[in-house]
């Protein structure tokens, strides 16, 4: 098992994919990235997930996010499966799927959980920032499909909080009020947050999202 944690540098790798050989860092460039794994090709939940990912292309591009999927099956299997995804999900897969037959990348990122399955990857998600730092890790069991609206919400939060001294509260959505960092005094907050803020408690101060007009 990998011992990767939040804040660690995402390991780089070269991989054969459905779109040819790709270096992970070169693929990401200077933007954000999502790396996510799937138990196997030709499986029902994975088929729906990759279909949704393809349909969310514009939303990911709006946030400067590139997506790369991983399965322990081979390139030819991926290509056949992509045809199924396109036809059943009414979309066109527009991102690479890694062929990780030797499970090298899956082990590098800790995507195989032996107590769940000794050989297949679980549904792992890694969100990686432009400095190649792991900013979020989520692991789902094979039986539970991911919520891609939640992944977009998390990316919005990560990108906002990377540039402003705020945090996002429970169930926050883009455009809603945010929390002022406890490290900022209320006096300093008056100058930083020109839209004003509401002090619910000294440690809980709400302000309009700073990057919204």
PDB file of C-alpha atoms in Angstrom:
ATOM      1  CA  UNK A   1       0.000   0.000   0.000  1.00  0.00           C
ATOM      2  CA  UNK A   2       1.128   3.519  -0.769  1.00  0.00           C
ATOM      3  CA  UNK A   3       1.569   5.944   2.129  1.00  0.00           C
ATOM      4  CA  UNK A   4       0.626   9.053   0.128  1.00  0.00           C
ATOM      5  CA  UNK A   5      -1.002  11.815   2.166  1.00  0.00           C
ATOM      6  CA  UNK A   6      -2.527  15.213   1.507  1.00  0.00           C
ATOM      7  CA  UNK A   7       0.207  17.715   0.734  1.00  0.00           C
ATOM      8  CA  UNK A   8       2.534  15.095  -0.750  1.00  0.00           C
ATOM      9  CA  UNK A   9       3.925  15.511  -4.236  1.00  0.00           C
ATOM     10  CA  UNK A  10       1.935  13.402  -6.684  1.00  0.00           C
ATOM     11  CA  UNK A  11       4.294  10.770  -8.108  1.00  0.00           C
ATOM     12  CA  UNK A  12       5.087  11.203 -11.784  1.00  0.00           C
ATOM     13  CA  UNK A  13       4.898   8.268 -14.185  1.00  0.00           C
ATOM     14  CA  UNK A  14       4.929   7.254 -17.838  1.00  0.00           C
ATOM     15  CA  UNK A  15       2.000   5.155 -18.992  1.00  0.00           C
ATOM     16  CA  UNK A  16       0.443   3.507 -21.993  1.00  0.00           C
ATOM     17  CA  UNK A  17      -3.069   4.857 -22.411  1.00  0.00           C
ATOM     18  CA  UNK A  18      -6.001   4.761 -24.773  1.00  0.00           C
ATOM     19  CA  UNK A  19      -4.482   7.896 -26.343  1.00  0.00           C
ATOM     20  CA  UNK A  20      -0.884   6.633 -26.592  1.00  0.00           C
ATOM     21  CA  UNK A  21       2.098   6.915 -24.261  1.00  0.00           C
ATOM     22  CA  UNK A  22       1.763   9.810 -21.818  1.00  0.00           C
ATOM     23  CA  UNK A  23       3.926  11.351 -19.106  1.00  0.00           C
ATOM     24  CA  UNK A  24       1.652  12.377 -16.255  1.00  0.00           C
ATOM     25  CA  UNK A  25       3.357  15.685 -15.424  1.00  0.00           C
ATOM     26  CA  UNK A  26       3.562  16.678 -19.083  1.00  0.00           C
ATOM     27  CA  UNK A  27      -0.111  15.827 -19.519  1.00  0.00           C
ATOM     28  CA  UNK A  28      -1.100  18.046 -16.579  1.00  0.00           C
ATOM     29  CA  UNK A  29       1.114  20.942 -17.643  1.00  0.00           C
ATOM     30  CA  UNK A  30       0.577  24.005 -15.445  1.00  0.00           C
ATOM     31  CA  UNK A  31      -3.036  23.248 -14.601  1.00  0.00           C
ATOM     32  CA  UNK A  32      -5.002  21.125 -12.157  1.00  0.00           C
ATOM     33  CA  UNK A  33      -5.602  17.424 -12.560  1.00  0.00           C
ATOM     34  CA  UNK A  34      -7.820  14.539 -11.535  1.00  0.00           C
ATOM     35  CA  UNK A  35      -6.466  10.986 -11.501  1.00  0.00           C
ATOM     36  CA  UNK A  36      -9.117   8.378 -10.785  1.00  0.00           C
ATOM     37  CA  UNK A  37      -9.207   4.594 -10.897  1.00  0.00           C
ATOM     38  CA  UNK A  38     -11.801   2.042 -11.959  1.00  0.00           C
ATOM     39  CA  UNK A  39     -12.052  -1.613 -10.898  1.00  0.00           C
ATOM     40  CA  UNK A  40     -12.176  -2.973 -14.460  1.00  0.00           C
ATOM     41  CA  UNK A  41     -13.272  -2.404 -18.053  1.00  0.00           C
ATOM     42  CA  UNK A  42     -16.731  -3.465 -19.152  1.00  0.00           C
ATOM     43  CA  UNK A  43     -18.251  -2.963 -15.721  1.00  0.00           C
ATOM     44  CA  UNK A  44     -21.569  -1.151 -15.255  1.00  0.00           C
ATOM     45  CA  UNK A  45     -20.781   1.527 -12.670  1.00  0.00           C
ATOM     46  CA  UNK A  46     -17.486   2.446 -14.344  1.00  0.00           C
ATOM     47  CA  UNK A  47     -19.248   2.791 -17.680  1.00  0.00           C
ATOM     48  CA  UNK A  48     -21.625   5.379 -16.231  1.00  0.00           C
ATOM     49  CA  UNK A  49     -18.783   7.219 -14.465  1.00  0.00           C
ATOM     50  CA  UNK A  50     -16.638   7.599 -17.562  1.00  0.00           C
ATOM     51  CA  UNK A  51     -19.685   8.709 -19.508  1.00  0.00           C
ATOM     52  CA  UNK A  52     -20.373  11.469 -16.995  1.00  0.00           C
ATOM     53  CA  UNK A  53     -16.705  12.499 -17.006  1.00  0.00           C
ATOM     54  CA  UNK A  54     -16.818  12.952 -20.773  1.00  0.00           C
ATOM     55  CA  UNK A  55     -20.027  14.990 -20.551  1.00  0.00           C
ATOM     56  CA  UNK A  56     -18.408  17.286 -17.955  1.00  0.00           C
ATOM     57  CA  UNK A  57     -15.555  18.217 -20.297  1.00  0.00           C
ATOM     58  CA  UNK A  58     -16.590  21.888 -20.501  1.00  0.00           C
ATOM     59  CA  UNK A  59     -16.905  22.163 -16.719  1.00  0.00           C
ATOM     60  CA  UNK A  60     -13.439  20.711 -16.203  1.00  0.00           C
ATOM     61  CA  UNK A  61     -11.928  22.956 -18.873  1.00  0.00           C
ATOM     62  CA  UNK A  62     -13.568  26.002 -17.273  1.00  0.00           C
ATOM     63  CA  UNK A  63     -11.590  25.183 -14.128  1.00  0.00           C
ATOM     64  CA  UNK A  64      -8.347  24.342 -16.001  1.00  0.00           C
ATOM     65  CA  UNK A  65      -8.607  20.691 -14.936  1.00  0.00           C
ATOM     66  CA  UNK A  66      -7.382  17.710 -16.953  1.00  0.00           C
ATOM     67  CA  UNK A  67      -8.700  14.228 -16.251  1.00  0.00           C
ATOM     68  CA  UNK A  68      -6.955  10.858 -16.528  1.00  0.00           C
ATOM     69  CA  UNK A  69      -8.575   7.533 -15.658  1.00  0.00           C
ATOM     70  CA  UNK A  70      -6.905   4.225 -14.780  1.00  0.00           C
ATOM     71  CA  UNK A  71      -7.885   0.575 -15.042  1.00  0.00           C
ATOM     72  CA  UNK A  72      -5.808  -2.588 -14.723  1.00  0.00           C
ATOM     73  CA  UNK A  73      -6.904  -3.745 -18.180  1.00  0.00           C
ATOM     74  CA  UNK A  74      -4.957  -3.252 -21.424  1.00  0.00           C
ATOM     75  CA  UNK A  75      -5.114  -0.648 -24.179  1.00  0.00           C
ATOM     76  CA  UNK A  76      -7.087  -2.780 -26.623  1.00  0.00           C
ATOM     77  CA  UNK A  77      -9.612  -3.584 -23.919  1.00  0.00           C
ATOM     78  CA  UNK A  78      -9.911   0.142 -23.156  1.00  0.00           C
ATOM     79  CA  UNK A  79     -10.553   0.987 -26.790  1.00  0.00           C
ATOM     80  CA  UNK A  80     -13.329  -1.579 -27.075  1.00  0.00           C
ATOM     81  CA  UNK A  81     -14.846  -0.433 -23.803  1.00  0.00           C
ATOM     82  CA  UNK A  82     -14.748   3.208 -24.941  1.00  0.00           C
ATOM     83  CA  UNK A  83     -16.986   2.245 -27.862  1.00  0.00           C
ATOM     84  CA  UNK A  84     -19.479   0.836 -25.366  1.00  0.00           C
ATOM     85  CA  UNK A  85     -19.263   3.944 -23.177  1.00  0.00           C
ATOM     86  CA  UNK A  86     -19.857   6.242 -26.136  1.00  0.00           C
ATOM     87  CA  UNK A  87     -22.858   4.286 -27.389  1.00  0.00           C
ATOM     88  CA  UNK A  88     -24.564   3.564 -24.060  1.00  0.00           C
ATOM     89  CA  UNK A  89     -23.891   6.941 -22.408  1.00  0.00           C
ATOM     90  CA  UNK A  90     -24.517   9.056 -25.518  1.00  0.00           C
ATOM     91  CA  UNK A  91     -21.150  10.823 -25.325  1.00  0.00           C
ATOM     92  CA  UNK A  92     -17.578  10.698 -26.624  1.00  0.00           C
ATOM     93  CA  UNK A  93     -14.781   9.782 -24.214  1.00  0.00           C
ATOM     94  CA  UNK A  94     -12.344  12.681 -24.464  1.00  0.00           C
ATOM     95  CA  UNK A  95      -9.631  11.830 -21.931  1.00  0.00           C
ATOM     96  CA  UNK A  96      -6.976   9.097 -21.640  1.00  0.00           C
ATOM     97  CA  UNK A  97      -7.490   5.828 -19.771  1.00  0.00           C
ATOM     98  CA  UNK A  98      -4.275   4.324 -18.394  1.00  0.00           C
ATOM     99  CA  UNK A  99      -3.565   0.664 -19.135  1.00  0.00           C
ATOM    100  CA  UNK A 100      -2.045  -0.424 -15.831  1.00  0.00           C
ATOM    101  CA  UNK A 101      -1.823  -4.169 -16.413  1.00  0.00           C
ATOM    102  CA  UNK A 102       1.212  -4.589 -14.131  1.00  0.00           C
ATOM    103  CA  UNK A 103      -0.538  -2.481 -11.440  1.00  0.00           C
ATOM    104  CA  UNK A 104       2.585  -0.357 -11.064  1.00  0.00           C
ATOM    105  CA  UNK A 105       0.727   2.956 -10.990  1.00  0.00           C
ATOM    106  CA  UNK A 106      -2.136   1.516  -8.932  1.00  0.00           C
ATOM    107  CA  UNK A 107       0.375   0.449  -6.270  1.00  0.00           C
ATOM    108  CA  UNK A 108       2.259   3.746  -6.515  1.00  0.00           C
ATOM    109  CA  UNK A 109      -0.953   5.581  -5.625  1.00  0.00           C
ATOM    110  CA  UNK A 110      -2.403   2.975  -3.253  1.00  0.00           C
ATOM    111  CA  UNK A 111      -5.396   2.225  -5.445  1.00  0.00           C
ATOM    112  CA  UNK A 112      -5.524  -1.480  -4.561  1.00  0.00           C
ATOM    113  CA  UNK A 113      -7.005  -2.335  -1.163  1.00  0.00           C
ATOM    114  CA  UNK A 114      -6.400  -6.039  -0.479  1.00  0.00           C
ATOM    115  CA  UNK A 115      -9.303  -6.417   1.942  1.00  0.00           C
ATOM    116  CA  UNK A 116     -11.641  -5.154  -0.776  1.00  0.00           C
ATOM    117  CA  UNK A 117      -9.956  -6.932  -3.722  1.00  0.00           C
ATOM    118  CA  UNK A 118      -6.438  -8.263  -4.137  1.00  0.00           C
ATOM    119  CA  UNK A 119      -6.121  -7.426  -7.821  1.00  0.00           C
ATOM    120  CA  UNK A 120      -8.603  -4.745  -8.859  1.00  0.00           C
ATOM    121  CA  UNK A 121      -8.423  -1.051  -8.051  1.00  0.00           C
ATOM    122  CA  UNK A 122     -11.080   0.573  -5.897  1.00  0.00           C
ATOM    123  CA  UNK A 123     -12.607   3.925  -6.894  1.00  0.00           C
ATOM    124  CA  UNK A 124      -9.788   6.259  -5.856  1.00  0.00           C
ATOM    125  CA  UNK A 125      -9.755   9.972  -6.692  1.00  0.00           C
ATOM    126  CA  UNK A 126      -6.772  12.300  -6.484  1.00  0.00           C
ATOM    127  CA  UNK A 127      -7.057  16.030  -7.158  1.00  0.00           C
ATOM    128  CA  UNK A 128      -3.679  17.579  -7.923  1.00  0.00           C
ATOM    129  CA  UNK A 129      -2.810  21.287  -8.062  1.00  0.00           C
ATOM    130  CA  UNK A 130      -0.493  23.053 -10.559  1.00  0.00           C
ATOM    131  CA  UNK A 131       2.513  22.445  -8.250  1.00  0.00           C
ATOM    132  CA  UNK A 132       1.757  18.703  -8.493  1.00  0.00           C
ATOM    133  CA  UNK A 133       0.666  18.576  -4.850  1.00  0.00           C
ATOM    134  CA  UNK A 134      -2.108  16.197  -3.796  1.00  0.00           C
ATOM    135  CA  UNK A 135      -4.916  18.407  -2.523  1.00  0.00           C
ATOM    136  CA  UNK A 136      -7.677  15.820  -2.113  1.00  0.00           C
ATOM    137  CA  UNK A 137      -7.974  12.036  -1.825  1.00  0.00           C
ATOM    138  CA  UNK A 138     -11.292  10.154  -1.815  1.00  0.00           C
ATOM    139  CA  UNK A 139     -11.772   6.386  -1.918  1.00  0.00           C
ATOM    140  CA  UNK A 140     -15.084   4.750  -2.743  1.00  0.00           C
ATOM    141  CA  UNK A 141     -15.885   1.026  -2.707  1.00  0.00           C
ATOM    142  CA  UNK A 142     -16.381  -0.649  -6.070  1.00  0.00           C
ATOM    143  CA  UNK A 143     -20.144  -0.783  -5.538  1.00  0.00           C
ATOM    144  CA  UNK A 144     -20.610   2.994  -5.181  1.00  0.00           C
ATOM    145  CA  UNK A 145     -20.362   5.361  -8.131  1.00  0.00           C
ATOM    146  CA  UNK A 146     -18.820   8.773  -7.614  1.00  0.00           C
ATOM    147  CA  UNK A 147     -20.674  12.100  -7.498  1.00  0.00           C
ATOM    148  CA  UNK A 148     -18.988  14.289 -10.100  1.00  0.00           C
ATOM    149  CA  UNK A 149     -20.906  17.386  -9.032  1.00  0.00           C
ATOM    150  CA  UNK A 150     -19.171  16.955  -5.676  1.00  0.00           C
ATOM    151  CA  UNK A 151     -15.776  16.757  -7.395  1.00  0.00           C
ATOM    152  CA  UNK A 152     -16.503  20.032  -9.192  1.00  0.00           C
ATOM    153  CA  UNK A 153     -17.623  21.594  -5.894  1.00  0.00           C
ATOM    154  CA  UNK A 154     -14.393  20.503  -4.217  1.00  0.00           C
ATOM    155  CA  UNK A 155     -12.289  21.884  -7.068  1.00  0.00           C
ATOM    156  CA  UNK A 156     -14.111  25.219  -6.773  1.00  0.00           C
ATOM    157  CA  UNK A 157     -13.333  25.254  -3.062  1.00  0.00           C
ATOM    158  CA  UNK A 158      -9.689  24.288  -3.524  1.00  0.00           C
ATOM    159  CA  UNK A 159      -9.109  26.915  -6.179  1.00  0.00           C
ATOM    160  CA  UNK A 160     -10.875  29.609  -4.175  1.00  0.00           C
ATOM    161  CA  UNK A 161      -9.081  28.879  -0.907  1.00  0.00           C
ATOM    162  CA  UNK A 162      -5.712  28.669  -2.672  1.00  0.00           C
ATOM    163  CA  UNK A 163      -6.052  32.331  -3.657  1.00  0.00           C
ATOM    164  CA  UNK A 164      -7.981  33.869  -0.761  1.00  0.00           C
ATOM    165  CA  UNK A 165      -7.735  33.653   3.018  1.00  0.00           C
ATOM    166  CA  UNK A 166     -11.020  31.840   3.405  1.00  0.00           C
ATOM    167  CA  UNK A 167     -12.466  28.379   3.931  1.00  0.00           C
ATOM    168  CA  UNK A 168     -15.733  26.947   2.647  1.00  0.00           C
ATOM    169  CA  UNK A 169     -18.429  25.802   5.093  1.00  0.00           C
ATOM    170  CA  UNK A 170     -20.517  22.633   5.035  1.00  0.00           C
ATOM    171  CA  UNK A 171     -22.519  22.104   1.839  1.00  0.00           C
ATOM    172  CA  UNK A 172     -20.992  25.245   0.312  1.00  0.00           C
ATOM    173  CA  UNK A 173     -21.558  25.852  -3.377  1.00  0.00           C
ATOM    174  CA  UNK A 174     -19.786  28.255  -5.699  1.00  0.00           C
ATOM    175  CA  UNK A 175     -21.162  31.759  -5.168  1.00  0.00           C
ATOM    176  CA  UNK A 176     -22.254  31.299  -1.559  1.00  0.00           C
ATOM    177  CA  UNK A 177     -20.778  32.963   1.541  1.00  0.00           C
ATOM    178  CA  UNK A 178     -17.469  31.671   2.882  1.00  0.00           C
ATOM    179  CA  UNK A 179     -15.664  31.579   6.221  1.00  0.00           C
ATOM    180  CA  UNK A 180     -12.835  33.975   7.036  1.00  0.00           C
ATOM    181  CA  UNK A 181      -9.637  32.273   8.162  1.00  0.00           C
ATOM    182  CA  UNK A 182      -9.244  32.313  11.985  1.00  0.00           C
ATOM    183  CA  UNK A 183      -5.660  33.537  11.488  1.00  0.00           C
ATOM    184  CA  UNK A 184      -6.965  36.921  10.305  1.00  0.00           C
ATOM    185  CA  UNK A 185      -7.994  39.429  12.945  1.00  0.00           C
ATOM    186  CA  UNK A 186     -11.347  41.163  12.612  1.00  0.00           C
ATOM    187  CA  UNK A 187      -9.493  44.474  12.221  1.00  0.00           C
ATOM    188  CA  UNK A 188      -7.470  43.139   9.298  1.00  0.00           C
ATOM    189  CA  UNK A 189     -10.564  41.476   7.874  1.00  0.00           C
ATOM    190  CA  UNK A 190     -12.191  44.891   7.437  1.00  0.00           C
ATOM    191  CA  UNK A 191      -9.464  45.846   4.984  1.00  0.00           C
ATOM    192  CA  UNK A 192      -9.174  42.484   3.240  1.00  0.00           C
ATOM    193  CA  UNK A 193     -12.853  41.692   2.789  1.00  0.00           C
ATOM    194  CA  UNK A 194     -14.261  44.893   1.356  1.00  0.00           C
ATOM    195  CA  UNK A 195     -17.742  43.415   0.902  1.00  0.00           C
ATOM    196  CA  UNK A 196     -17.976  43.243   4.683  1.00  0.00           C
ATOM    197  CA  UNK A 197     -18.507  40.276   6.967  1.00  0.00           C
ATOM    198  CA  UNK A 198     -20.842  38.993   9.653  1.00  0.00           C
ATOM    199  CA  UNK A 199     -19.385  37.892  12.983  1.00  0.00           C
ATOM    200  CA  UNK A 200     -21.531  34.989  14.169  1.00  0.00           C
ATOM    201  CA  UNK A 201     -18.917  34.179  16.816  1.00  0.00           C
ATOM    202  CA  UNK A 202     -15.383  35.569  17.145  1.00  0.00           C
ATOM    203  CA  UNK A 203     -14.110  32.395  15.472  1.00  0.00           C
ATOM    204  CA  UNK A 204     -16.959  32.179  12.919  1.00  0.00           C
ATOM    205  CA  UNK A 205     -17.099  35.094  10.487  1.00  0.00           C
ATOM    206  CA  UNK A 206     -18.957  34.891   7.187  1.00  0.00           C
ATOM    207  CA  UNK A 207     -18.242  36.994   4.116  1.00  0.00           C
ATOM    208  CA  UNK A 208     -19.445  36.994   0.502  1.00  0.00           C
ATOM    209  CA  UNK A 209     -17.259  34.933  -1.815  1.00  0.00           C
ATOM    210  CA  UNK A 210     -14.355  37.290  -2.577  1.00  0.00           C
ATOM    211  CA  UNK A 211     -13.858  36.422  -6.251  1.00  0.00           C
ATOM    212  CA  UNK A 212     -17.492  37.069  -7.176  1.00  0.00           C
ATOM    213  CA  UNK A 213     -18.743  40.515  -8.225  1.00  0.00           C
TER     214      UNK A 213
END
